[in-house]
Amino acid sequence: MASRPTPPHSPASSSVEETLVQSGAEEWDGDDEGAAGQVEAPPEWASKESLVATADRGHRLDAWLAVLAPEYSRSHLKTLIESGCVTVDGSLVSTASRKVVPGQRIAVLLRPTAQSQAFVAEKMDLPIVYEDDALIVINKPPGMVVHPAAGNWSGTLMNGLLAHHAGASALPRAGIVHRLDKDTSGLMVVGKTIEAVTALSRAIADRAVRRQYVALVHGLAPDAMEVDAPIGRDPVSRVRMAVQGAGKPARTDVRCLMRTRARLDDGWGQYSAVECTLHTGRTHQIRVHLSSKGLPLVADVLYGGKPALGMGRQALHAFRLGFIHPSTGEACQFESPLPSDMASAWRILQEAAEKAATGA
């Protein structure tokens, strides 16, 4: 190992190189105390209103609305009530469990569900490293979600891509062919045409896209190791993945870049910086493989890591990406420097390693 390691560096760039592998309720008839302010509806929002029939006496408001607007789920209608989209006789209400009274006029603004807005274009400053007619290379910052999902129905990379170029709406997942976890930073390639999406997807499946990461981990890593262990859903915790005999094949090559003992505010600790090369792309693969070897990522609480070195998110960055260009056939390679949080953590480890080497 080098006595003075350096972090992945240089502005993101491209080059042509060799082929790369790789719910009680009470009756009511007035305002709800504490009701939310009334929502102003954009012109595209629909609305419905109706009088409560005698036969509907005693029904919950959300259940009554579910009959008025059966195209929406009861849970979504409850959200509309709580967020100021429902009035009774012109007064805002906010309690879904209250009972309706015959003769009341109830109106609802039918705000679309979050899910229905998931594939809507949103203008944003995309961190583009490279772009041509066939593809885009993105340097994803930590905190950006790639695909819309529960809790993140907007503001995702996909939403940004739909606004970035017209062709994205005709492509599967707006051209996204692989992903990074929300708190992982680094390089991703996105196709702009169906031909590019198909070629890149096949290349990933054939392990002909080179994806390399830098990770900061707890513990002292060996000089090099290959982790060839299948990964599947953790049977105890469904939010985690785990090494499972019945899982899908997964392989990660690991090379140690630096290891040291460092004295921090909470005392002494052992840390390593490692380079990881993916040969497969399973969910949480690097995090699971390293944790299985007693080397959890710094700040990766889900897999046994702890916040340290100033890191508030898992210390993982996709620093190098290589693939054959789907249109030109050229071999392309892109690199991304460590983001500021990981660069700072790297310097802390490097200084500790230098002190250890000199006996200081």
Coordinates of N, CA and C in Angstrom, one line a residue, residues 70 93 163 215 220 240 293 313 339 352:
P70 N -65.2 7.8 -5.6 CA -64.7 6.5 -5.4 C -63.4 6.2 -6.2
V93 N -63.2 22.0 7.4 CA -63.2 20.9 8.4 C -61.9 20.1 8.3
A163 N -38.0 16.7 -17.2 CA -38.0 18.1 -17.6 C -36.8 18.5 -18.5
A215 N -15.2 3.7 -0.2 CA -16.0 3.6 1.0 C -15.0 3.8 2.2
L220 N -10.1 -2.5 10.3 CA -8.9 -2.5 9.5 C -9.1 -3.5 8.4
R240 N -33.7 -4.2 5.3 CA -32.3 -4.6 5.1 C -32.2 -5.7 4.1
K293 N -18.2 -8.7 6.5 CA -16.8 -8.9 6.8 C -16.3 -8.1 8.0
R313 N -23.9 10.6 6.8 CA -24.6 9.7 5.9 C -23.6 8.6 5.6
P339 N -17.0 14.0 -2.6 CA -17.7 15.2 -2.2 C -17.1 15.7 -0.9
A352 N -4.1 11.1 10.5 CA -3.9 10.1 11.6 C -2.9 9.0 11.1

